[in-house]
Coordinates of C-alpha atoms and ligand atoms in Angstrom, one line a residue:
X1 CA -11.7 -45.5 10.7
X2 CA -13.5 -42.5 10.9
X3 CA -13.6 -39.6 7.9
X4 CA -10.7 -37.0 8.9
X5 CA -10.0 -33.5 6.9
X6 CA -7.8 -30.6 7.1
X7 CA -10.2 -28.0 8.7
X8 CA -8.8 -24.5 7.5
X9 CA -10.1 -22.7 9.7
X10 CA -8.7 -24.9 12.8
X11 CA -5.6 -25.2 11.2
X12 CA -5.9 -28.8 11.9
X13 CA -6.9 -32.5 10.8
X14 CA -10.4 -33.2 12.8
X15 CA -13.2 -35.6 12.1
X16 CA -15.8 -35.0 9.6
X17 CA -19.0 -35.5 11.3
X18 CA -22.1 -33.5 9.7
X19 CA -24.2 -31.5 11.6
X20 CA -27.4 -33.1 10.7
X21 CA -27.3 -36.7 10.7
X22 CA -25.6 -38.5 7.5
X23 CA -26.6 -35.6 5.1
X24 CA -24.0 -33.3 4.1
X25 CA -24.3 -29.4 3.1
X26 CA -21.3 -28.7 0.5
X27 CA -20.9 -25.7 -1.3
X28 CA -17.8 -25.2 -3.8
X29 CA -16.5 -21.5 -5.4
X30 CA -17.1 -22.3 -9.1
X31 CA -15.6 -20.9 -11.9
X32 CA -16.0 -17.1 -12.9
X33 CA -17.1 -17.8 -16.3
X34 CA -15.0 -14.8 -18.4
X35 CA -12.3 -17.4 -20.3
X36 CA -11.7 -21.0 -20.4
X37 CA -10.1 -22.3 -17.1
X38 CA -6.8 -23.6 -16.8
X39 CA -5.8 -27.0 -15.5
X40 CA -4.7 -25.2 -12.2
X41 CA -8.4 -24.7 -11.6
X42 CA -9.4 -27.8 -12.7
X43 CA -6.5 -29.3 -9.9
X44 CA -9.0 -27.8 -7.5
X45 CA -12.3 -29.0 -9.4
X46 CA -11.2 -32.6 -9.5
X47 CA -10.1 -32.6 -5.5
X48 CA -13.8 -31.3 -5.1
X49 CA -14.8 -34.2 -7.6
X50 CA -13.1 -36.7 -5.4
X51 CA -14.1 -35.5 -2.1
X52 CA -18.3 -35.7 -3.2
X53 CA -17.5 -39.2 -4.8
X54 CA -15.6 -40.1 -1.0
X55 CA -18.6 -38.9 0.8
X56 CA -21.2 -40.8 -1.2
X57 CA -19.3 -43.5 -1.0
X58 CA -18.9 -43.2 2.8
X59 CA -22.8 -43.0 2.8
X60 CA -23.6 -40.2 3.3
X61 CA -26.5 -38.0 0.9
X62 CA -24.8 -35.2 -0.4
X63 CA -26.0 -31.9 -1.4
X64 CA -23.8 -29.9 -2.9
X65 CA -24.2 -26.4 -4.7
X66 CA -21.8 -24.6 -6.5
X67 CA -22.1 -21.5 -8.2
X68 CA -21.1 -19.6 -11.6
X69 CA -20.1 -16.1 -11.1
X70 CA -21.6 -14.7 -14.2
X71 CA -20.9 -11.0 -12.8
X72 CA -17.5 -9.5 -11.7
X73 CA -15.1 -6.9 -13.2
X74 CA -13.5 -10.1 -15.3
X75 CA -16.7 -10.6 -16.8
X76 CA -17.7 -7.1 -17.5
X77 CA -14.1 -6.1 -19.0
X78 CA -14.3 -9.0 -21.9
X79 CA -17.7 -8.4 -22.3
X80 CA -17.5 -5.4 -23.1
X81 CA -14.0 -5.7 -25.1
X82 CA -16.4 -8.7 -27.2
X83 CA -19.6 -6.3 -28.3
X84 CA -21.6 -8.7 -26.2
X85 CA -24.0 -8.6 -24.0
X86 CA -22.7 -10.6 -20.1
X87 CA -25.2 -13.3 -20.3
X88 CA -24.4 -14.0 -24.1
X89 CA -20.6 -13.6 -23.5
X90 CA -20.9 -15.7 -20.1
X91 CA -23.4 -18.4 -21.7
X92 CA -20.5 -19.3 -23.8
X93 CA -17.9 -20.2 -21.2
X94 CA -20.6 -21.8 -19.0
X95 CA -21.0 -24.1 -22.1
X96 CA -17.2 -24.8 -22.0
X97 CA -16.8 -25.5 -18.0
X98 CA -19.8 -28.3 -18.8
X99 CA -18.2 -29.3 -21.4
X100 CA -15.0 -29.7 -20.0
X101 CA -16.2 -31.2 -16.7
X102 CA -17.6 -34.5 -18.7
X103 CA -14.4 -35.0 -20.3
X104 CA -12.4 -34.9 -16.5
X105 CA -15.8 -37.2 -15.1
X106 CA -16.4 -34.5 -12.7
X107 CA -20.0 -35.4 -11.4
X108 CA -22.5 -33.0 -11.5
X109 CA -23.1 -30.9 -8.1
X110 CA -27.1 -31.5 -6.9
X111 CA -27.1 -27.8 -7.7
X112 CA -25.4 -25.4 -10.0
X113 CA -26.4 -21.9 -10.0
X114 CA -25.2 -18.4 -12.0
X115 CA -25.0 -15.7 -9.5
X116 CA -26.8 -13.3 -12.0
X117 CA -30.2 -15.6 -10.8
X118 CA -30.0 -14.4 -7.0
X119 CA -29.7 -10.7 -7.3
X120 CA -32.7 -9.8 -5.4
X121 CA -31.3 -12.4 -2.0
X122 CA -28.0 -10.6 -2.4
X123 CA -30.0 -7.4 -2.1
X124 CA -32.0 -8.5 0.5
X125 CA -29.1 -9.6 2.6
X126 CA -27.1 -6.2 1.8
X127 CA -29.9 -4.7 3.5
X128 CA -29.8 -6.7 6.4
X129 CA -26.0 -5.9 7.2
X130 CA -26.8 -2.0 6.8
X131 CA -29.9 -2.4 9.1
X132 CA -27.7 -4.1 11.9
X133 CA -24.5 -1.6 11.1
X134 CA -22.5 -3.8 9.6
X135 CA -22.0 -2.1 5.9
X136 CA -22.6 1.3 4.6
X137 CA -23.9 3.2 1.6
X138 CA -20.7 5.5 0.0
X139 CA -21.3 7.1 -3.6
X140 CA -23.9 4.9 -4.2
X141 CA -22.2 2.0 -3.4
X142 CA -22.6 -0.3 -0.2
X143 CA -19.1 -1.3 1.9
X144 CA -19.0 -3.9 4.4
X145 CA -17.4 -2.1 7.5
X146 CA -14.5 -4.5 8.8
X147 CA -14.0 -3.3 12.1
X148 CA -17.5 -3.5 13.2
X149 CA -16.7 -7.8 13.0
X150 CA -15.1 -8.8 15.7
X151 CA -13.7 -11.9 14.1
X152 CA -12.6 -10.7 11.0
X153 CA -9.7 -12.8 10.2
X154 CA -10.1 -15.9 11.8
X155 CA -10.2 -18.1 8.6
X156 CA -6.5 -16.3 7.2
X157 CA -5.1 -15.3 10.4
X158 CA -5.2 -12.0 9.1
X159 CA -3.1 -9.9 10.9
X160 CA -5.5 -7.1 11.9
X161 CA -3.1 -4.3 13.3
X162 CA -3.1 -2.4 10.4
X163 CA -6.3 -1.9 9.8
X164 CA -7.4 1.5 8.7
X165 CA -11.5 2.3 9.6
X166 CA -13.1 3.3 6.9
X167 CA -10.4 2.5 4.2
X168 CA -12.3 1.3 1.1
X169 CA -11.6 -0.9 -2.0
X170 CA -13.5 -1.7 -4.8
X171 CA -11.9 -4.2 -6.4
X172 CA -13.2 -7.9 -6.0
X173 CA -9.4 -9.2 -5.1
X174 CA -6.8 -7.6 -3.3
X175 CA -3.2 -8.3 -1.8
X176 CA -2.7 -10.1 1.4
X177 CA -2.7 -9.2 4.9
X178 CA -4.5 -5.8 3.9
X179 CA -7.6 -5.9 5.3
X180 CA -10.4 -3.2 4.1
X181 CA -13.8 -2.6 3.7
X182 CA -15.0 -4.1 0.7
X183 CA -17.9 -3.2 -1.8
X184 CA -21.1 -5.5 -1.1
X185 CA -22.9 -3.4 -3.9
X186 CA -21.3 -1.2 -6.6
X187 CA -22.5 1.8 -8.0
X188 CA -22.6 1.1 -12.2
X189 CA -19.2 2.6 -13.9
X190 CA -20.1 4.3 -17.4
X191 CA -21.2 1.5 -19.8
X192 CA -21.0 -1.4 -17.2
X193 CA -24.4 -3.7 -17.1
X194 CA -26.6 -2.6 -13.5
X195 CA -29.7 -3.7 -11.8
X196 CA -32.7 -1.2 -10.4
X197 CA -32.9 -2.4 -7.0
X198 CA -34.1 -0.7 -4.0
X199 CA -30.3 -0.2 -3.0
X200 CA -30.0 1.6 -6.5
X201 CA -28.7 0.7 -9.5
X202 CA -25.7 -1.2 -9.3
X203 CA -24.5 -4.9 -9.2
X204 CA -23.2 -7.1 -6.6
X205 CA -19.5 -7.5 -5.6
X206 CA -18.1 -11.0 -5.9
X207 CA -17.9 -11.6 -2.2
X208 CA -21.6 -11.4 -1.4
X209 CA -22.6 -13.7 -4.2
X210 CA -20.9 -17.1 -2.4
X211 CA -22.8 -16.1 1.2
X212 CA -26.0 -15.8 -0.5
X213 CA -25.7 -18.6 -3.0
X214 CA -24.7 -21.5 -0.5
X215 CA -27.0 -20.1 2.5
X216 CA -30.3 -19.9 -0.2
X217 CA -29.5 -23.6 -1.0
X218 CA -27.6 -24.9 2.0
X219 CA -29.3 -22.6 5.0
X220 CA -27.4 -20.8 7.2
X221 CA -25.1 -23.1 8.9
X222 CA -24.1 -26.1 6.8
X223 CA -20.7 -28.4 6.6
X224 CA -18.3 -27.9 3.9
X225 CA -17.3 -25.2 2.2
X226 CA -14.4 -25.6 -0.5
X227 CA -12.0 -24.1 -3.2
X228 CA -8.6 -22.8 -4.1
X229 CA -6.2 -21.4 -1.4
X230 CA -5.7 -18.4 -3.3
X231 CA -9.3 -18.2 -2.2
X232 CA -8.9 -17.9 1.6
X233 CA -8.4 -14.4 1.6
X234 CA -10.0 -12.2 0.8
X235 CA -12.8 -13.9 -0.6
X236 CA -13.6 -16.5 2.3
X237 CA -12.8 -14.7 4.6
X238 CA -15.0 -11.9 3.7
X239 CA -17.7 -14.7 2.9
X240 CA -17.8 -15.6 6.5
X241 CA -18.0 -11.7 7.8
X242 CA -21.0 -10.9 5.6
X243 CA -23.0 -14.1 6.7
X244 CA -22.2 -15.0 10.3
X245 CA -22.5 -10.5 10.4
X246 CA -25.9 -11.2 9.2
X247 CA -27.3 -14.2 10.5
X248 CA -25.4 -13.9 14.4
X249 CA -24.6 -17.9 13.4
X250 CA -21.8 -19.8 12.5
X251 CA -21.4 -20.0 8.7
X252 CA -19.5 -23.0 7.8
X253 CA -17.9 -26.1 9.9
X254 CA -15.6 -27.0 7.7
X255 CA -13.0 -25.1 5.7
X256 CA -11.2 -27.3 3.0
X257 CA -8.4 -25.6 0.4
X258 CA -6.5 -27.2 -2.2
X259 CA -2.7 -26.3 -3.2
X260 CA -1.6 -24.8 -6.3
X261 CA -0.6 -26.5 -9.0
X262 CA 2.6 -25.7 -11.0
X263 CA 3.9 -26.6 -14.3
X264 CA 7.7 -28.4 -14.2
X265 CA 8.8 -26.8 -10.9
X266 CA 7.2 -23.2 -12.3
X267 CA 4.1 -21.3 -11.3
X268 CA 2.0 -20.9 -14.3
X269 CA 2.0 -18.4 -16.2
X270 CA 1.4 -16.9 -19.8
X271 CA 4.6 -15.0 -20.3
X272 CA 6.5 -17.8 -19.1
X273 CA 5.1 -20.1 -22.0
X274 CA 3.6 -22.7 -19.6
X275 CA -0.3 -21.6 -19.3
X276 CA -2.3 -24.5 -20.0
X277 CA -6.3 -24.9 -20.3
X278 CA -7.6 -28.1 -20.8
X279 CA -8.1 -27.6 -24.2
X280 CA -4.4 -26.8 -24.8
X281 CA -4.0 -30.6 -23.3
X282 CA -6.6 -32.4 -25.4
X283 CA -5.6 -30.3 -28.6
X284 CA -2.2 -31.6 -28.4
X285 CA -3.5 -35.2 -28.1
X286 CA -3.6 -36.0 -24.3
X287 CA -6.4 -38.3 -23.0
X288 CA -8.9 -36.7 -20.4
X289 CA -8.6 -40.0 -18.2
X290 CA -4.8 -39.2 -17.9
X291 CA -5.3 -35.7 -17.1
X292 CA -7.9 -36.5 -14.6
X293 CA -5.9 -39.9 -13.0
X294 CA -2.6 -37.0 -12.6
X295 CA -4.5 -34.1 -10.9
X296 CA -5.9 -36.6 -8.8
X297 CA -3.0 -39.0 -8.0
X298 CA -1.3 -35.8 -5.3
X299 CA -3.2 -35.4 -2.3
X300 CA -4.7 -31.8 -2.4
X301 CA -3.0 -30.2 0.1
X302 CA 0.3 -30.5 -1.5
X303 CA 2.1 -28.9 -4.3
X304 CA 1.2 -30.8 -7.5
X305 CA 3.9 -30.4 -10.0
X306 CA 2.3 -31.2 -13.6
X307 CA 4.7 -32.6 -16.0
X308 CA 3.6 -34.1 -19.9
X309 CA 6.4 -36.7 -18.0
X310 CA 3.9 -37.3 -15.8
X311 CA 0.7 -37.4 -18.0
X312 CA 2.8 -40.1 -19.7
X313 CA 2.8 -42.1 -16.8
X314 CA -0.4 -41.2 -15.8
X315 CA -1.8 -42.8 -19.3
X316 CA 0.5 -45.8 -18.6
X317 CA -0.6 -46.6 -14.9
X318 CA -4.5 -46.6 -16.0
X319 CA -3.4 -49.1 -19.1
X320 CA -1.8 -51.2 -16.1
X321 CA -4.9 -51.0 -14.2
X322 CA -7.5 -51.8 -17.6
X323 CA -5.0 -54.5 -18.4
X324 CA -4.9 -56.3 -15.0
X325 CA -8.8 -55.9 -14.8
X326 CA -8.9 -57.5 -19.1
X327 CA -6.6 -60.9 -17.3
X328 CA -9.1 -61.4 -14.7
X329 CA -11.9 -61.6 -16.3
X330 CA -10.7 -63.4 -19.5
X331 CA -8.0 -65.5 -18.7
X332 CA -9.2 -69.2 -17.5
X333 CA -8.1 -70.1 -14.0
X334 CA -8.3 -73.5 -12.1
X335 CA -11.3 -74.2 -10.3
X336 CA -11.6 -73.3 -6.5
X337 CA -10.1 -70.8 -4.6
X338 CA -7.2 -69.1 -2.8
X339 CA -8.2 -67.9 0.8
X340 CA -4.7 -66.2 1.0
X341 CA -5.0 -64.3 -2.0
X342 CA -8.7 -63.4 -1.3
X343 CA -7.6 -61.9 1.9
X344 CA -4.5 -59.6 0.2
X345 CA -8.3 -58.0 -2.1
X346 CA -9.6 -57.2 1.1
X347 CA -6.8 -56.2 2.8
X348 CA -5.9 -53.7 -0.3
X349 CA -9.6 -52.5 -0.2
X350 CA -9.2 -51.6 3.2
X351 CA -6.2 -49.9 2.7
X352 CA -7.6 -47.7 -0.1
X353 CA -10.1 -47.0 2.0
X354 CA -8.2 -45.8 5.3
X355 CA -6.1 -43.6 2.4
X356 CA -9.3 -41.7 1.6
X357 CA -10.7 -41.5 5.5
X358 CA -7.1 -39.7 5.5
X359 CA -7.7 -36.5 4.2
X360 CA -8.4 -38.0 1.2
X361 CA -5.0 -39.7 1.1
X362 CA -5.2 -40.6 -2.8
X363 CA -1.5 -40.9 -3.4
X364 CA -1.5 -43.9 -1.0
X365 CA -5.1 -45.1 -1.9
X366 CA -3.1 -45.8 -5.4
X367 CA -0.2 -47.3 -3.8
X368 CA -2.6 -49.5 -2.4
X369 CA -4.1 -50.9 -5.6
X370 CA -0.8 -51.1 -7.4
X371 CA 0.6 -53.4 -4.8
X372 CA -2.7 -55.3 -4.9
X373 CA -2.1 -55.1 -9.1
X374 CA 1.8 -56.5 -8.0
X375 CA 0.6 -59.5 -6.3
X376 CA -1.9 -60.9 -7.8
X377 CA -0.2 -60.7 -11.6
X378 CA 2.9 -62.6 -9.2
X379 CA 0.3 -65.3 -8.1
X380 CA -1.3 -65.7 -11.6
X381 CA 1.9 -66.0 -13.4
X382 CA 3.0 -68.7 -10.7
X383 CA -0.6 -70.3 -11.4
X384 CA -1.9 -69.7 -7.8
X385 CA -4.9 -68.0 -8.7
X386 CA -8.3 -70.0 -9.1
X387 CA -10.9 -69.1 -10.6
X388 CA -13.2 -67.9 -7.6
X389 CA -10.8 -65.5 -6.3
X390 CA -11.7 -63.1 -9.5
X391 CA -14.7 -61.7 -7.5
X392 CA -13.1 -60.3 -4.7
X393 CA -9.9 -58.5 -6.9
X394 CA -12.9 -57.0 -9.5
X395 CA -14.8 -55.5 -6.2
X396 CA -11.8 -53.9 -5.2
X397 CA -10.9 -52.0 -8.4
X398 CA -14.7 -51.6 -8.8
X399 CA -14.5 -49.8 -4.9
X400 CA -11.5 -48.0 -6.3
X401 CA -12.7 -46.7 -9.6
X402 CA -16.1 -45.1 -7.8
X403 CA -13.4 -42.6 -6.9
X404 CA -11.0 -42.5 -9.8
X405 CA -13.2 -43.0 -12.1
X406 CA -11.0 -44.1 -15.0
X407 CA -11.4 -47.8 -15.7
X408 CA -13.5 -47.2 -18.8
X409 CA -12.1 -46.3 -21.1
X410 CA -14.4 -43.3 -22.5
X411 CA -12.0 -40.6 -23.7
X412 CA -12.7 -41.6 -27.8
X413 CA -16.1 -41.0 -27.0
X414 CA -16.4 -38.2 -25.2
X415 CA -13.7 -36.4 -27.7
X416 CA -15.8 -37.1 -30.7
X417 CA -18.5 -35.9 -28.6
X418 CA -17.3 -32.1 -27.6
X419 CA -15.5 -32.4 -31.2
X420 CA -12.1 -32.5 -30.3
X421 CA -12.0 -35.7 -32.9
X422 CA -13.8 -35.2 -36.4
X423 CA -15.9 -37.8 -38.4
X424 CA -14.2 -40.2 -39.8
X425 CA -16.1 -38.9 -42.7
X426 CA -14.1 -35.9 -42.6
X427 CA -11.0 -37.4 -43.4
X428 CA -11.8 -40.1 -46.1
X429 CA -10.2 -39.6 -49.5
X430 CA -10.9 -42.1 -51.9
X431 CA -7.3 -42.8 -53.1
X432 CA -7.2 -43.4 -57.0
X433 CA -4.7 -46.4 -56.6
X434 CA -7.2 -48.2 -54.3
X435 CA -8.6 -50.4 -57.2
X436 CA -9.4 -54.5 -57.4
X437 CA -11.0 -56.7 -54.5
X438 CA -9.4 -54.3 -51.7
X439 CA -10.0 -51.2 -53.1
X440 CA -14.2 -52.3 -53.4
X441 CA -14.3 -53.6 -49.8
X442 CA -12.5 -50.6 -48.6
X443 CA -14.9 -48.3 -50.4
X444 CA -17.2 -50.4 -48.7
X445 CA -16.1 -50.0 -45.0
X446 CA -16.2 -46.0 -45.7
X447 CA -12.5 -45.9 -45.0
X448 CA -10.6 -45.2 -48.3
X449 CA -7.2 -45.8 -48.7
X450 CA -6.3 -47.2 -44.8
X451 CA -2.9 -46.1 -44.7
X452 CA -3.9 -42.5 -45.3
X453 CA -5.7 -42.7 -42.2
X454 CA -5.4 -41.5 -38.8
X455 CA -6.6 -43.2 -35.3
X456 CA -9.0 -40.8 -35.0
X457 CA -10.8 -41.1 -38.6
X458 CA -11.3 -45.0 -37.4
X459 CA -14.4 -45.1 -34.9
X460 CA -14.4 -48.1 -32.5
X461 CA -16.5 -50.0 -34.4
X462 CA -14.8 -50.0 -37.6
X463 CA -11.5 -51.3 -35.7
X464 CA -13.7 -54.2 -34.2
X465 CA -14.2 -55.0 -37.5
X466 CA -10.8 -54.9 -39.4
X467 CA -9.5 -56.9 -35.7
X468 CA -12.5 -59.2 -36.2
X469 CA -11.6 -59.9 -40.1
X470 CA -7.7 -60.6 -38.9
X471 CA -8.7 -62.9 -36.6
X472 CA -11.0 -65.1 -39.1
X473 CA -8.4 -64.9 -42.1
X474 CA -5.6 -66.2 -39.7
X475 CA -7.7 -68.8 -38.0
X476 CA -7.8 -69.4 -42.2
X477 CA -4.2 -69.7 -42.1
X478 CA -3.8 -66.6 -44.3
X479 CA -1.2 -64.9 -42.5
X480 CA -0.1 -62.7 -45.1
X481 CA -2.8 -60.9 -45.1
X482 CA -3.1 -60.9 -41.4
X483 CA 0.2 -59.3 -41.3
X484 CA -1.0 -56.7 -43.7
X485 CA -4.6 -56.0 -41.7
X486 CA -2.1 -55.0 -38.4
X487 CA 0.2 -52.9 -40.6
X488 CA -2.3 -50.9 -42.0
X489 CA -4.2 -50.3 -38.6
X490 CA -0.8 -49.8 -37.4
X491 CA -0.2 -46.8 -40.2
X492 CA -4.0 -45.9 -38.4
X493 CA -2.2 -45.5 -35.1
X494 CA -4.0 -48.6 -33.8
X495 CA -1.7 -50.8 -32.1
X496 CA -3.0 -54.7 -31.6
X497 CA -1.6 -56.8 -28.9
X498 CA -2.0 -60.3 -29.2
X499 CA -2.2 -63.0 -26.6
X500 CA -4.1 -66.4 -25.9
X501 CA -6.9 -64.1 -24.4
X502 CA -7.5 -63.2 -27.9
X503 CA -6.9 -60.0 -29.8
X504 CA -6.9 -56.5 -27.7
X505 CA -6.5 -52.7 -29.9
X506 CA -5.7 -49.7 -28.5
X507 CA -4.8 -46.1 -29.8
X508 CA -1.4 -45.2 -29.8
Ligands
ZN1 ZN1 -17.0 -18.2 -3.8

C-alpha cells in the first residue's frame, strides 16, 4: 500500500511520492522560544515525531530542518520585561524545548536552526522581492505587497474580495480572512534589539524567517512542509507568497496540519484553569511515555481531547504492552511452532502498517497491536503457543515501537536526568530508631529508614537489590521477612508482582 497524506493545500488525501527519488525534504515550524510550550504544541511536535519515524521506516532518507524563532514581538516583549539580553533570554527556553523533546522521544530533526543565524539570507531574499516588485520599503520598514501575487490564498482559501491595496500590518499574526500586506523587515521600535543591514536597521518579521530557513537547507522546491493549523494562515500562507514571489517556483508539495488539542472538552486556556506545559504534567507525577503514547494515540487531523482519564489509560495500555512483551520472552513454551498463530503476527504487522500508509492512521495502527496483544495472551493461556512462534510476535511490537517508541521503559531515567526526580541522597534521613542488624545494613544500602522513603529516592538499582534479597531469603524459607522486604518497598511506592516468571517491580 502506497504512503497517502492529507495534502492541505489540495484539500485532499494523495500519495506521498518525493520529488527526488527516495529522499525526502521536510521542514517543520518550531517553537518560538519566549516561554515553555504547552502540550498543545507538543500535540503537533509528536505528530511531526511520528510522521519522520513513518518515513524512515518506509525507507526513505529524510532530511528534515526545523527552525527556532529566536526573534519576534513575543521574544522581544519578555526580553525586555526580564533585563536580558534576546539571545540569553531565548538560550534558556531553547534549553527547555531540548530538554523537553528527550523526555516525549521526539528524535532529533537532521537540522535545527535559530532564525537569529540567517539574517543576512533573509536580507538577501527581502531584496530580491523589492527588486522584482513584490514588497516595498515604508518608514523604514519593508511590506510584502499582496496584490501583486496572484495566488495569494491558495493554501487558506482566503477569501480575497476584501482586500485593501496597500493596507499594512505589522504584527507577525493577525485575524482570519483579512488579508494585508505584511512586514518582511521592521524598522527597530525604541529599545527593541536591530541589525545594520543594507535594508537598514531593523529585524526580520516572523514570516520571512520559515521561507528562508527551509529553502537555505531544503532548496527551493522540496516535499513536506508541517505544523499547527492555527499556522495556515497567515503564516503559511504568507510563507508560500514570499518564496514562490521570489524564486517563480513552486515552494512546497506537500502541506500537512495537525488539529488542536483541547483539555476535557475545553480549548485551553490560562483563565480557564486548564493551561498545561509539560512540565505542569511531569511536576504532578505523570510519566513522559504516557504523555507521549496519548498525544500520539488520535490521528492528527482530528480533535484530541486530553483528559488525566486518559493519561491514566494511556500509562495502563503501555504496562499491557511491556507486560505481554515480559510473557514472551520469559515464560517457557513447548517446543515447535504454531503456523496459525505466526500468521495472526504478520497479519497484525501488516495491519499496523496499512494504518500508518493511512495518513498516519495511529489510532488503528494501535487497535491493531491490541488485538494481536488479545490473541496471543488467549492462545498462551490455552497452551497453543510454542516456543518458536515468540520471534514473529517480538518483530511485530519491535516494528510497532520504531514508531511509538514507548516499550522501554526510560521515564525514571530521563526524569532524574532533567531533574524532575532528586538523588536519592537528597532524601535520606538517618532515622534514630533504625538501630540493630537492620538498621547497620540499611545504613549500608544508603537508604535510611525505608519506610520514610519515596519511589523516587530508590534508584533502580537499589530496588534490584532489596527484590534480589526477597527472593534469596524466601527461597530460604524466611517468609517473614519476605513479607516485610515488599511492605517496606511498598511504603517506597514500589509495587512487586509475583509470578512463576519470577519477581517483576514497578513504580506506582
Ligand atoms: Zn514557520
Amino acid at each position: 500500500m502506497a504512503f497517502r497524506i492529507y495534502n492541505t493545500l489540495g484539500g485532499r488525501l494523495e500519495e506521498f511520492k518525493p520529488l527526488h527519488d527516495n529522499q525526502v525534504g521536510m521542514y517543520t515550524c518550531g517553537p518560538t522560544v519566549y516561554d515553555f510550550p504547552h502540550i498543545g504544541n507538543y500535540r503537533t511536535f509528536v505528530f511531526q515525531d511520528i510522521l519522520r519515524r513513518w518515513l524512515k521506516y518506509r525507507g526513505y532518507r529524510l532530511r528534515h530542518v526545523m527552525n527556532l524563532t529566536d526573534v519576534d514581538d513575543n521574544t522581544i516583549r519578555n526580553s525586555k520585561a526580564a533585563g536580558l539580553s534576546l539571545r540569553d533570554y531565548t538560550a534558556k527556553y531553547i534549553g527547555a524545548f531540548q530538554a523537553d523533546r528527550q523526555l516525549l522521544g521526539l528524535e532529533d530533526p537532521e537540522i535545527v536552526v535559530r532564525a537569529t543565524d540567517s539574517i543576512d539570507d533573509m536580507v538577501k531574499l527581502i531584496q530580491t522581492l523589492v527588486e522584482k516588485g513584490y514588497a516595498y520599503a515604508s518608514e523604514g520598514s519593508v511590506y510584502f505587497r499582496v496584490a501583486a501575487f496572484k495566488n495569494y490564498g491558495q493554501l487558506s482559501k482566503i477569501d480575497l474580495s476584501g482586500i485593501r491595496d496597500g493596507a499594512r500590518i505589522d504584527s507577525d499574526k493577525y485575524d482570519k480572512n483579512d488579508a494585508r500586506d505584511f512586514a518582511l523587515w521592521k524598522a527597530p521600535k525604541e529599545g527593541e534589539p536591530f541589525w545594520e543591514t543594507p535594508l537598514g536597521p531593523g529585524r526580520p518579521g516572523w514570516h520571512i524567517e520559515c521561507s528562508v530557513m527551509s529553502m537555505k537547507y531544503l532548496g527551493e522546491t522540496f516535499d513536506i512542509h508541517s505544523g499547527g493549523v492555527d499556522l495556515i494562515f497567515p503564516h503559511h500562507e504568507n510563507e508560500i507568497a514570499q518564496s514562490e514571489a521570489a524564486t517563480g517556483k513552486p515552494f512546497v508539495r506537500y502541506w500537512l496540519h495537525a488539529e488542536h488539542l483541547i483539555v476535557n472538552g475545553e480549548k485551553m486556556s490560562k483563565s480557564l484553569g486548564n493551561f498545561y506545559t509539560l512540565r505542569d504534567l511531569l511536576g504532578q507525577g505523570y510519566k513522559p511515555s504516557a504523555i507521549r503514547y496519548l498525544l500520539a494515540s488520535v490521528p492528527y487531523r482530528r480533535h484530541l481531547n486530553f483528559t488525566f482519564d486518559g493519561l491514566h489509560q494511556a500509562q495502563q495500555s503501555i504496562d499491557r504492552l511491556r507486560n505481554f512483551r515480559f510473557r514472551l520472552t520469559q515464560e517457557s513454551f513447548s517446543p515447535g511452532e504454531n503456523a496459525a498463530l505466526q500468521d495472526r503476527a504478520r497479519a497484525a504487522c501488516r495491519a499496523f502498517e496499512d494504518a500508518m500508509d493511512d495518513n498516519l492512521n495511529t489510532a488503528e495502527a494501535l487497535g491493531a497491536i491490541f488485538a494481536m496483544v488479545r490473541d496471543a495472551n488467549t492462545a498462551i493461556d490455552r497452551g497453543e503457543f510454542r516456543a518458536n512462534d515468540r520471534t514473529a510476535f517480538l518483530e511485530t511490537l519491535e516494528r510497532w515501537d520504531r514508531i511509538f517508541a514507548v516499550l522501554e521503559d526510560t521515564d525514571y531515567g530521563k526524569l532524574r536526568q532533567f531533574g524532575f526526580i532528586k538523588e536519592a541522597r537528597e532524601f535520606v534521613k538517618l532515622d534514630a530508631d533504625v538501630s540493630g542488624p537492620e538498621g547497620a545494613e540499611a545504613r549500608a544500602m544508603g537508604n535510611g529508614h525505608r519506610s520514610g522513603l519515596q519511589a523516587e529516592s530508590l534508584t533502580d538499582e537499589e530496588i534490584e537489590r532489596w527484590v534480589a534479597e526477597r527472593d534469596e531469603v524466601r527461597r530460604q524459607g524466611n517468609f517473614a521477612r519476605a513479607d516485610e522486604i515488599r511492605r517496606n518497598l511498598q511504603k517506597a511506592g514500589v509495587i512487586l508482582e509475583d509470578s512463576k516468571l519470577g519477581t517483576r517491580w514497578k513504580r506506582k
